[in-house]
mmCIF file of C-alpha atoms in Angstrom:
data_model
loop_
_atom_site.group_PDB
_atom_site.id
_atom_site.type_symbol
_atom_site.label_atom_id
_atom_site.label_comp_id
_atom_site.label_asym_id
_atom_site.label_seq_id
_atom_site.Cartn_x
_atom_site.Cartn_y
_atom_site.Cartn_z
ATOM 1 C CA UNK A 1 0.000 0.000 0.000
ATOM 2 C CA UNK A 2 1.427 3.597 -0.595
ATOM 3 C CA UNK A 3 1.612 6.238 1.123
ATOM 4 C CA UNK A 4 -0.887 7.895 -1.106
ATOM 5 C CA UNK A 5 -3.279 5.126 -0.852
ATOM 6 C CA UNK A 6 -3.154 5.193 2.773
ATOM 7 C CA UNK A 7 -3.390 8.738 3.135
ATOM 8 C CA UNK A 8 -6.026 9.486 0.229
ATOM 9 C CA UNK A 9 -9.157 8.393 2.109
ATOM 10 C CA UNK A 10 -8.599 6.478 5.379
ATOM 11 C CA UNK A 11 -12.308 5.944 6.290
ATOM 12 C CA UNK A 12 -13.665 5.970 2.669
ATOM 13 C CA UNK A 13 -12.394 2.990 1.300
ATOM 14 C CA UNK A 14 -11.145 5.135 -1.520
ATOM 15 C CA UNK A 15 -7.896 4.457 -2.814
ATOM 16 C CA UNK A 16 -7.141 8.030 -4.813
ATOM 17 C CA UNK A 17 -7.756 11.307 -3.007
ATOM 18 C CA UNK A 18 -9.790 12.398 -5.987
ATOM 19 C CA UNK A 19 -12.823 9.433 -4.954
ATOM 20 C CA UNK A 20 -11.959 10.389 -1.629
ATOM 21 C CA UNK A 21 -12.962 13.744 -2.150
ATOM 22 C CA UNK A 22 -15.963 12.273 -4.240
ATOM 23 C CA UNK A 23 -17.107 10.228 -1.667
ATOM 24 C CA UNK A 24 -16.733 12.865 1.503
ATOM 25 C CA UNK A 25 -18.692 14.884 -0.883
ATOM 26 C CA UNK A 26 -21.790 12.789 -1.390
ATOM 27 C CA UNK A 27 -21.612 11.002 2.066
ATOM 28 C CA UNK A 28 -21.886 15.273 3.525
ATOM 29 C CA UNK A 29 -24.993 15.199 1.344
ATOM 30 C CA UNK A 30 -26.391 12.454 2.409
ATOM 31 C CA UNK A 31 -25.961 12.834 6.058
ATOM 32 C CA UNK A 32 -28.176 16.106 4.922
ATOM 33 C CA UNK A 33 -30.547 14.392 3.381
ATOM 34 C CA UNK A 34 -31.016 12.282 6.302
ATOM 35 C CA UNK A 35 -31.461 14.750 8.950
ATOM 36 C CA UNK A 36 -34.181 16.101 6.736
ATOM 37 C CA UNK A 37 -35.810 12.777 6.226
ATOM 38 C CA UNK A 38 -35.902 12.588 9.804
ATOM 39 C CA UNK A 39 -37.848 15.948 10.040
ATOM 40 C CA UNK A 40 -40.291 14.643 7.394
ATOM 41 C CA UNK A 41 -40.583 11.387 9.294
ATOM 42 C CA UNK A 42 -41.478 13.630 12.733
ATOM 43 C CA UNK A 43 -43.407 15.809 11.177
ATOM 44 C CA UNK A 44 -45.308 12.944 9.458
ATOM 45 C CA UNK A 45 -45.975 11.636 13.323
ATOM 46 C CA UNK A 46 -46.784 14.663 14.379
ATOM 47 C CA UNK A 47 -49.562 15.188 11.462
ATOM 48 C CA UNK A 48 -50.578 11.484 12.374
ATOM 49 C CA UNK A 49 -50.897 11.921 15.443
ATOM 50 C CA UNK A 50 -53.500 15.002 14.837
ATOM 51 C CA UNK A 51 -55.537 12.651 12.999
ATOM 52 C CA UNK A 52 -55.777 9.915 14.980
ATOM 53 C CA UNK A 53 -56.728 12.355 17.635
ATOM 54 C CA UNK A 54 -59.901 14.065 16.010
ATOM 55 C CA UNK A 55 -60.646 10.555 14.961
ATOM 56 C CA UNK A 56 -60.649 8.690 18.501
ATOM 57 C CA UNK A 57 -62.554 12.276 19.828
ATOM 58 C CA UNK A 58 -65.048 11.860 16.888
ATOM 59 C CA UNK A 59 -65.789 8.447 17.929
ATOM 60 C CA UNK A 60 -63.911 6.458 15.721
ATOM 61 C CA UNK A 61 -60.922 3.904 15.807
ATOM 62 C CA UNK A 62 -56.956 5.455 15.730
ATOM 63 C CA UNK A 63 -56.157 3.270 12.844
ATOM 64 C CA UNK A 64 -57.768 3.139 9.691
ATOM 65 C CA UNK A 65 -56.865 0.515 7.937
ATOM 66 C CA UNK A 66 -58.567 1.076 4.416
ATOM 67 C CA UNK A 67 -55.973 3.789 4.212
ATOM 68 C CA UNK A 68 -52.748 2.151 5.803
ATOM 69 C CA UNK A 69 -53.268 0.011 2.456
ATOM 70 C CA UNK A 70 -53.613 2.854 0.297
ATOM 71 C CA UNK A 71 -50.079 3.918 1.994
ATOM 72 C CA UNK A 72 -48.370 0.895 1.161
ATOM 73 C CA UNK A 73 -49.543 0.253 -2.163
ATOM 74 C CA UNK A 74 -48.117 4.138 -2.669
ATOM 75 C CA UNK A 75 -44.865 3.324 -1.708
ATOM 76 C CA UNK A 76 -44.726 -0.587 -3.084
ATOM 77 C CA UNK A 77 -46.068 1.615 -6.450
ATOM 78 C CA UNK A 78 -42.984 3.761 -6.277
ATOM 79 C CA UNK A 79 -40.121 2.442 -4.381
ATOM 80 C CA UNK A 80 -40.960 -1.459 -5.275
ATOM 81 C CA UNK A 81 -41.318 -3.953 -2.620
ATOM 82 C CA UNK A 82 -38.493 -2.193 0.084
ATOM 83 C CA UNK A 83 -41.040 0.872 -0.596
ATOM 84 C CA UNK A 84 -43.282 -1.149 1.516
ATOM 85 C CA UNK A 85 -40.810 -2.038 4.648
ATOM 86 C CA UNK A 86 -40.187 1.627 4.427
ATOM 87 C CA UNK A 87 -44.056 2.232 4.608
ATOM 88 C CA UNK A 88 -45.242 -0.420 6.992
ATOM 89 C CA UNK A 89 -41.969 1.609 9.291
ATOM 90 C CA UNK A 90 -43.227 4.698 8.843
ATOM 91 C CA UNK A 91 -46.882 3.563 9.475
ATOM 92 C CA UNK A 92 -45.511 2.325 12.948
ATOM 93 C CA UNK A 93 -43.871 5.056 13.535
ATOM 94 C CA UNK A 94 -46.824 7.293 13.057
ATOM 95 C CA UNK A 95 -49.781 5.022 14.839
ATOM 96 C CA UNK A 96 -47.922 5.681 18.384
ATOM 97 C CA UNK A 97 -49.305 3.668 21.302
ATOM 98 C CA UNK A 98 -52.220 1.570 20.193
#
């Protein structure tokens, strides 16, 4: 191993500083990315969380689950069958204590 090698990305797995740089890049913007998915995902709860509120006050169940399928078959639709881990997460995340 050089010197270069060794020195070009230690933590990357990159063995040029120019993919090192690359890949320091994109990993910044997806450690971005992430902290704003994370917002969405809270914010989703939060949003959720109204709902299931007004509809326990109005009488009706927390969970409906005509539209927990809806949800899924949105994300199985656009992200393929992971799209509806990812959902049936998010839909867990968002029920709260049941």
């Amino acid at each position: 191993m050089s010197t270069e090698t060794a020195t070009a990305a230690p933590d990357t797995g990159a063995h040029t500083p120019a993919a090192a740089g690359l890949i320091t890049d994109a990993r910044s913007r997806i450690d971005d990315l992430d902290g704003r998915i994370i917002g969405l995902v809270q914010e989703r709860m939060a949003v959720s969380a109204v709902i299931q509120r007004e509809r326990i006050t109005s009488g009706g169940r927390r969970v409906n689950l005509s539209r927990e399928m809806e949800i899924l078959a949105h994300y199985r639709a656009q992200l393929g069958k992971p799209g509806t881990a990812l959902a049936m997460t998010l839909l867990e995340l968002s029920r709260g204590q049941i």
